[in-house]
Short mmCIF file of C-alpha atoms in Angstrom, two decimals:
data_model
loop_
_atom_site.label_atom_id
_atom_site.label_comp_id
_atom_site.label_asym_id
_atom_site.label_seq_id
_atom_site.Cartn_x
_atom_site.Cartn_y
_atom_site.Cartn_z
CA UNK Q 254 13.32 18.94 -39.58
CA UNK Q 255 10.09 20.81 -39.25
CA UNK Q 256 10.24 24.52 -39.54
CA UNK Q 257 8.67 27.64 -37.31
CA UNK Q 258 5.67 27.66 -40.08
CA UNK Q 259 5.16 23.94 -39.50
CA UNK Q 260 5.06 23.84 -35.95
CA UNK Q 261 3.45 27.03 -35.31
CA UNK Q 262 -0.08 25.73 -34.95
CA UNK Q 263 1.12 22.55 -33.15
CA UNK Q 264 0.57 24.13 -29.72
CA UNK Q 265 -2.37 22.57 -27.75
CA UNK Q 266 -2.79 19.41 -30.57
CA UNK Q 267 -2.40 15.82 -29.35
CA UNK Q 268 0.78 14.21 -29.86
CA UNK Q 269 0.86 10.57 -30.65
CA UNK Q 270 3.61 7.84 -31.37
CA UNK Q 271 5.29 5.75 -34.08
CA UNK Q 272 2.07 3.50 -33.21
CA UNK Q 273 -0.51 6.18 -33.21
CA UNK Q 274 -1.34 6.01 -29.84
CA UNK Q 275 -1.52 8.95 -27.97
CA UNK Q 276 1.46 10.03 -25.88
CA UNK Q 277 -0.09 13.41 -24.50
CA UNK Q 278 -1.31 17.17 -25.44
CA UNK Q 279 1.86 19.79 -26.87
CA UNK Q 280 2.06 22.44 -24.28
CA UNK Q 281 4.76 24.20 -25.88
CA UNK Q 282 7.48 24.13 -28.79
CA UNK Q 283 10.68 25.14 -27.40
CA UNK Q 284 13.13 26.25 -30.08
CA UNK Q 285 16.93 26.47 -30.45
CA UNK Q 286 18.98 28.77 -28.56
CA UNK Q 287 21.53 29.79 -32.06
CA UNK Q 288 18.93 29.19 -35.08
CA UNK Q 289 15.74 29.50 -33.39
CA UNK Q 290 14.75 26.24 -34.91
CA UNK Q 291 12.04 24.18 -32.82
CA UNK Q 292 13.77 21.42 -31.27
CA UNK Q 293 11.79 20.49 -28.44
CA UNK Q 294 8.10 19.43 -27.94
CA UNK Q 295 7.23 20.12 -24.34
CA UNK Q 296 3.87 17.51 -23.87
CA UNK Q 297 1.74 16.90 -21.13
CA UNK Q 298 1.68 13.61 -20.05
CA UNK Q 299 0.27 11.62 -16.87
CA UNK Q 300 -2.95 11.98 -15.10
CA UNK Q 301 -4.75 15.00 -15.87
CA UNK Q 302 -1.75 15.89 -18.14
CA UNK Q 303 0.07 17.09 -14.64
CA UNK Q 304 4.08 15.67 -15.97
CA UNK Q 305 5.65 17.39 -18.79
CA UNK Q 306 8.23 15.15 -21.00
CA UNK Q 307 10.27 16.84 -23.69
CA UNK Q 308 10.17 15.17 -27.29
CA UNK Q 309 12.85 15.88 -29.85
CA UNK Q 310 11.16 17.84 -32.87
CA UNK Q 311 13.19 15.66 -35.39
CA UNK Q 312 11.21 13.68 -37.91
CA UNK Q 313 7.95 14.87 -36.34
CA UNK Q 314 5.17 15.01 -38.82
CA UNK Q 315 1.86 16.64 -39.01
CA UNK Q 316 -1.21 14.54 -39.28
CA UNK Q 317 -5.00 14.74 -39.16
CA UNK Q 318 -5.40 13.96 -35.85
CA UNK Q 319 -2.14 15.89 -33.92
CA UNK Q 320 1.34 15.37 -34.28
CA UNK Q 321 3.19 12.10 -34.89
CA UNK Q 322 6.76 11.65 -33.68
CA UNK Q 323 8.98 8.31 -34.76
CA UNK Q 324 9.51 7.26 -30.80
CA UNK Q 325 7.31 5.10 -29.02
CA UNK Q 326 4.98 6.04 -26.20
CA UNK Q 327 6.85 3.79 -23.07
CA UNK Q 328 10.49 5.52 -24.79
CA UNK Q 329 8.63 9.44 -24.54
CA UNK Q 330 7.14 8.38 -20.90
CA UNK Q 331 10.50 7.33 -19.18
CA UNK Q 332 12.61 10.69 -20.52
CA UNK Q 333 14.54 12.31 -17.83
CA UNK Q 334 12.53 14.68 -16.07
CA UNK Q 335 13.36 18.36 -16.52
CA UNK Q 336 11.72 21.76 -15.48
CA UNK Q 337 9.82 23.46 -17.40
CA UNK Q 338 10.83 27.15 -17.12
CA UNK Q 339 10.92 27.99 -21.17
CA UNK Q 340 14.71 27.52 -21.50
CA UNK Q 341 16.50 24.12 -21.42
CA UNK Q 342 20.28 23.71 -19.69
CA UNK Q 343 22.82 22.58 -21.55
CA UNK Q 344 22.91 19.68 -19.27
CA UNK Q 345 19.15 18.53 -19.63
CA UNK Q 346 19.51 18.82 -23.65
CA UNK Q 347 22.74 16.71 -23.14
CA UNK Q 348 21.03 13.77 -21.02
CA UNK Q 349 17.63 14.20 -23.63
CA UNK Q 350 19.52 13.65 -25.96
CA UNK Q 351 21.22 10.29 -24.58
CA UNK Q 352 17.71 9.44 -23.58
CA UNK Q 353 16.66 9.51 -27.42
CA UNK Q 354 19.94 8.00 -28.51
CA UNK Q 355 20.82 11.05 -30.42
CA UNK Q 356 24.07 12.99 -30.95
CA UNK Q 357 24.18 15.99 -28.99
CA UNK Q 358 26.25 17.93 -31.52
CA UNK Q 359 24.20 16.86 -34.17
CA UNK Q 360 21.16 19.04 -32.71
CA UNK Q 361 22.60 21.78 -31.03
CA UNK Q 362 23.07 24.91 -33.37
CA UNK Q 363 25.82 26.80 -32.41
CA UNK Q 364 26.05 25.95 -29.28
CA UNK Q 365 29.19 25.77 -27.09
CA UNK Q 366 29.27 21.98 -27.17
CA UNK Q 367 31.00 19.99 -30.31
CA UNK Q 368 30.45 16.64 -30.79
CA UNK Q 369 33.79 16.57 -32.75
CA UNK Q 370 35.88 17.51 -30.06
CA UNK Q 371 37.72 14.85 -27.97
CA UNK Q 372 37.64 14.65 -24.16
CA UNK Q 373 40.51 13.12 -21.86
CA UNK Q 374 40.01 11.06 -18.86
CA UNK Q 375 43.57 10.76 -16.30
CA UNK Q 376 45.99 12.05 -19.29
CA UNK Q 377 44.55 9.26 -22.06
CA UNK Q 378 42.78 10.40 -24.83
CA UNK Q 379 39.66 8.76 -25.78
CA UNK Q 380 39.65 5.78 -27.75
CA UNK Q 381 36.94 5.51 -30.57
CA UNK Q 382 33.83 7.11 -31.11
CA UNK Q 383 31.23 7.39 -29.06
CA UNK Q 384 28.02 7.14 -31.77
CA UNK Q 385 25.69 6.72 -28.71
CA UNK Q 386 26.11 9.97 -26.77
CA UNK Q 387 28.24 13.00 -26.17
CA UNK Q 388 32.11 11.43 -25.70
CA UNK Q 389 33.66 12.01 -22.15
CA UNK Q 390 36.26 9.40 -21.80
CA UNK Q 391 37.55 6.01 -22.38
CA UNK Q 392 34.78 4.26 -20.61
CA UNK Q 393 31.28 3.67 -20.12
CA UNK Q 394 28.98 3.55 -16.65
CA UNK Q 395 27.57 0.27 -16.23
CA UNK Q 396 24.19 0.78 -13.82
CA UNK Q 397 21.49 -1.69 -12.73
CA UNK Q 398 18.15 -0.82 -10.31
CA UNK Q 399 18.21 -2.42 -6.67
CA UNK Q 400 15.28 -2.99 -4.64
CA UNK Q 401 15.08 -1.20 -1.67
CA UNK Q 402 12.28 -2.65 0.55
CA UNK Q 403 10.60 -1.07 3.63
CA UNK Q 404 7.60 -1.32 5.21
CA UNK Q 405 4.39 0.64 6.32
CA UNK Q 406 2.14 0.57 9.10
CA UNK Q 407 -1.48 0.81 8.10
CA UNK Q 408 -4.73 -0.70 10.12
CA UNK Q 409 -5.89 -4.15 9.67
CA UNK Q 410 -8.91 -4.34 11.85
CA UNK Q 411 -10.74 -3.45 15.33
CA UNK Q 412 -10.94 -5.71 18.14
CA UNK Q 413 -13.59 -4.21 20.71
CA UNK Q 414 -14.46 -5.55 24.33
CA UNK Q 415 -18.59 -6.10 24.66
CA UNK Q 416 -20.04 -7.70 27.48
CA UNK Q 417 -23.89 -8.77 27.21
CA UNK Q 418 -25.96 -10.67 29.76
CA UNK Q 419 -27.23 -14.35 28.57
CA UNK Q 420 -29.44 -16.72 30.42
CA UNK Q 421 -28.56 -20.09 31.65
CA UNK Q 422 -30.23 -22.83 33.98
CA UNK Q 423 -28.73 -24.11 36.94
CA UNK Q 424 -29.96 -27.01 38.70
CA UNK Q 425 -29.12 -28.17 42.25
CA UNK Q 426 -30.04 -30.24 44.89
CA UNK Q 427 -30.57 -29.07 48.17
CA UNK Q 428 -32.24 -31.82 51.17
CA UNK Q 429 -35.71 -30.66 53.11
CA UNK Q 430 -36.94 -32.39 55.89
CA UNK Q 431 -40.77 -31.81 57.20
CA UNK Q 432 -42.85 -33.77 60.63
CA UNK Q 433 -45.01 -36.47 60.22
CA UNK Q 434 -47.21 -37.77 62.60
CA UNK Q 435 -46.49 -41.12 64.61
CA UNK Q 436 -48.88 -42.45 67.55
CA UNK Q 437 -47.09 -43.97 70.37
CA UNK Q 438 -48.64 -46.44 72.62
CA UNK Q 439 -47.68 -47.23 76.16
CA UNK Q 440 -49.30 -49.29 79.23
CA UNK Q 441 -50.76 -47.93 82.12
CA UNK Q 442 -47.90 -48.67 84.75
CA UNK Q 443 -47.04 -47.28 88.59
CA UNK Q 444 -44.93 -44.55 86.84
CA UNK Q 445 -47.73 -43.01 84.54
CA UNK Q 446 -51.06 -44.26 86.66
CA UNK Q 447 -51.31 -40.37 88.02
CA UNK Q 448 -51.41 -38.92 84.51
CA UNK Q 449 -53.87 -41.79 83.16
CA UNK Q 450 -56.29 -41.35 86.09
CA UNK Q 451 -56.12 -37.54 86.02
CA UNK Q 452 -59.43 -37.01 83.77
CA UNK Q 453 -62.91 -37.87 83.68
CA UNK Q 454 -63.36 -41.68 83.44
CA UNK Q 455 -65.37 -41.51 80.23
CA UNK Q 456 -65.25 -38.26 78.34
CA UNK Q 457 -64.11 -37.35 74.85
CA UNK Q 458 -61.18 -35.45 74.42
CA UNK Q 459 -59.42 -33.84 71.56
CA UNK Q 460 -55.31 -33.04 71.11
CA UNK Q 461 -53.96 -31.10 68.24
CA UNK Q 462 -50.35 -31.36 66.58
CA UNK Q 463 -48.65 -28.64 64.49
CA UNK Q 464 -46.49 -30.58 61.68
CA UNK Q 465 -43.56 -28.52 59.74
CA UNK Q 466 -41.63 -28.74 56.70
CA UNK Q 467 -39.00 -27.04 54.75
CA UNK Q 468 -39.12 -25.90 51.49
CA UNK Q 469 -36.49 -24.55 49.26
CA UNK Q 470 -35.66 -21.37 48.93
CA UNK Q 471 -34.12 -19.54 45.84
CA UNK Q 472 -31.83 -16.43 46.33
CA UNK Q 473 -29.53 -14.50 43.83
CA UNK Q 474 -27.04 -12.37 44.48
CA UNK Q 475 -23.97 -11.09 42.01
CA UNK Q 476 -20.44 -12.28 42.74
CA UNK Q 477 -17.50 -10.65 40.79
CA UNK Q 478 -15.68 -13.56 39.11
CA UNK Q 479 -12.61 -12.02 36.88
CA UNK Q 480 -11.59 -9.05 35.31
CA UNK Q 481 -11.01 -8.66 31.32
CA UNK Q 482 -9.05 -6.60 29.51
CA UNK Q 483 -8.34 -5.53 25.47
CA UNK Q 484 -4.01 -5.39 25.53
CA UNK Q 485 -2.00 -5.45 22.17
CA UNK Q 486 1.03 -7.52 21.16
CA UNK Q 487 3.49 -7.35 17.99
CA UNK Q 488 4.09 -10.57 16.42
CA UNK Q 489 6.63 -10.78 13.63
CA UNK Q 490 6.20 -12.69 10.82
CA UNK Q 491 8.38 -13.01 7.20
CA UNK Q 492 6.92 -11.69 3.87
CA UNK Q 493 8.30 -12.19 0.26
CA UNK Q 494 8.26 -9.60 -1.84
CA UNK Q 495 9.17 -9.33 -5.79
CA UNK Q 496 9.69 -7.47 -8.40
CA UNK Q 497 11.38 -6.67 -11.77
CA UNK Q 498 14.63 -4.86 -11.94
CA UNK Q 499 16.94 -3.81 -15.12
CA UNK Q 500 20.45 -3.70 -15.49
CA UNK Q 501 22.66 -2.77 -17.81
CA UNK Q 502 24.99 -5.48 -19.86
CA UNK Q 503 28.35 -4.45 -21.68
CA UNK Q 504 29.17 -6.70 -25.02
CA UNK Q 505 32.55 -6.16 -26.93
CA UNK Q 506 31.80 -7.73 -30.34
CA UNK Q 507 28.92 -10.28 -29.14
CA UNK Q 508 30.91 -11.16 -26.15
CA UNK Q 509 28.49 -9.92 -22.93
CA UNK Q 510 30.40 -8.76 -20.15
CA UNK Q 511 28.69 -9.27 -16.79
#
């Protein structure tokens, strides 16, 4: 167990794991409440060193790059998170130590815990010894992780309206009509002699006919033909989703209890 000399410059140096790789940066050493023994290493962790995770100082060692510490990294990581307000409860030093797999009485100097003590649970003592944990009764939690699935909104996409003007050509027929000349020829009878005999006998004479014809004539004009709107409708569709959950398994002498 390192000692108040050994740790006293340990403040501030990286900490790494059974591995070597590095677990964080020591913020503080927090020592015991009875001997005033360092028992904790309070170390940065995370992003930008923004969680704090609480290492026991047990077998910790001194090396030439930081501190070295017998747990692994992942094992440091996942400790129960605690505050950080320079004194640790009773109850977070009790579920650290679980964490670590360590005896609570075995660390705790002089505090008002003993490990040796047995604990009832409904008028029956305990049976055996708890080498795990702190003993509370004749049985053990059993826990497993559920997945609890939701879902978000979040945007996928625009859809805008844009009208723009293109160009097309339409062809139709329309019919025309127009006057041509035709010379009609009739005899001199009773009925028309007055009319024939009217002019000169000989003379020259000249008659002149307008002829018309129709041609085609374009006009445009703008017709409204619909109306178009942008309108928005949920459709529901199914999505899998997966992941990895742990559980906890009981055995009684190789025997796994589901």
């Amino acid at each position: 167990m390192p000692t108040n000399d050994a740790t006293q410059n340990w403040q501030g140096q990286t900490l790494h794991d059974n591995h070597g790789d590095k677990i964080g940066s020591i913020a503080e050493v927090y020592l015991d409440r009875q001997s005033e023994q360092p028992e904790w290493l309070a170390v940065k962790t995370g992003l930008f060193g923004s969680k704090l995770t609480f290492v026991p100082v047990r077998e910790a060692t001194s090396s030439g790059d930081g501190v070295r510490v017998t747990y692994e990294k992942a094992l440091v990581k996942d400790a129960p998170r605690v505050e950080a307000d320079g004194e640790l409860s009773e109850d977070e030093e009790r579920r650290l130590y679980q964490h670590y797999s360590l005896d609570f009485g075995e660390f705790d100097y002089g505090t008002d815990y003993d490990a040796d003590r047995t604990q009832s649970f409904g008028g029956r003592p305990s049976v055996g010894n708890d080498v795990s944990g702190p003993e509370t009764d004749n049985a053990m939690t059993r826990s497993e992780e559920q997945l609890r699935v939701g879902v978000t909104s979040q945007a996928r996409g625009r859809a805008r309206l844009r009208k723009r003007i293109v160009t097309e050509n339409v062809e139709t027929t329309v019919p025309v009509t127009r006057e041509e000349v035709r010379v009609e020829r009739e005899p001199i009878t009773d009925a028309n002699l007055g009319n024939a005999m009217s002019g000169p006998a000989i003379s020259e004479e000249e008659h002149e006919v307008v002829l018309h014809a129709e041609r085609p004539v374009v006009e445009k004009r703008v017709v409204p033909k619909e109306r178009v709107r942008l309108d928005k409708e949920t459709v529901t569709n199914e999505r899998t989703v997966s992941d990895e959950v742990r559980k906890e398994q009981i055995e009684i002498d190789g025997e796994r209890i589901r």
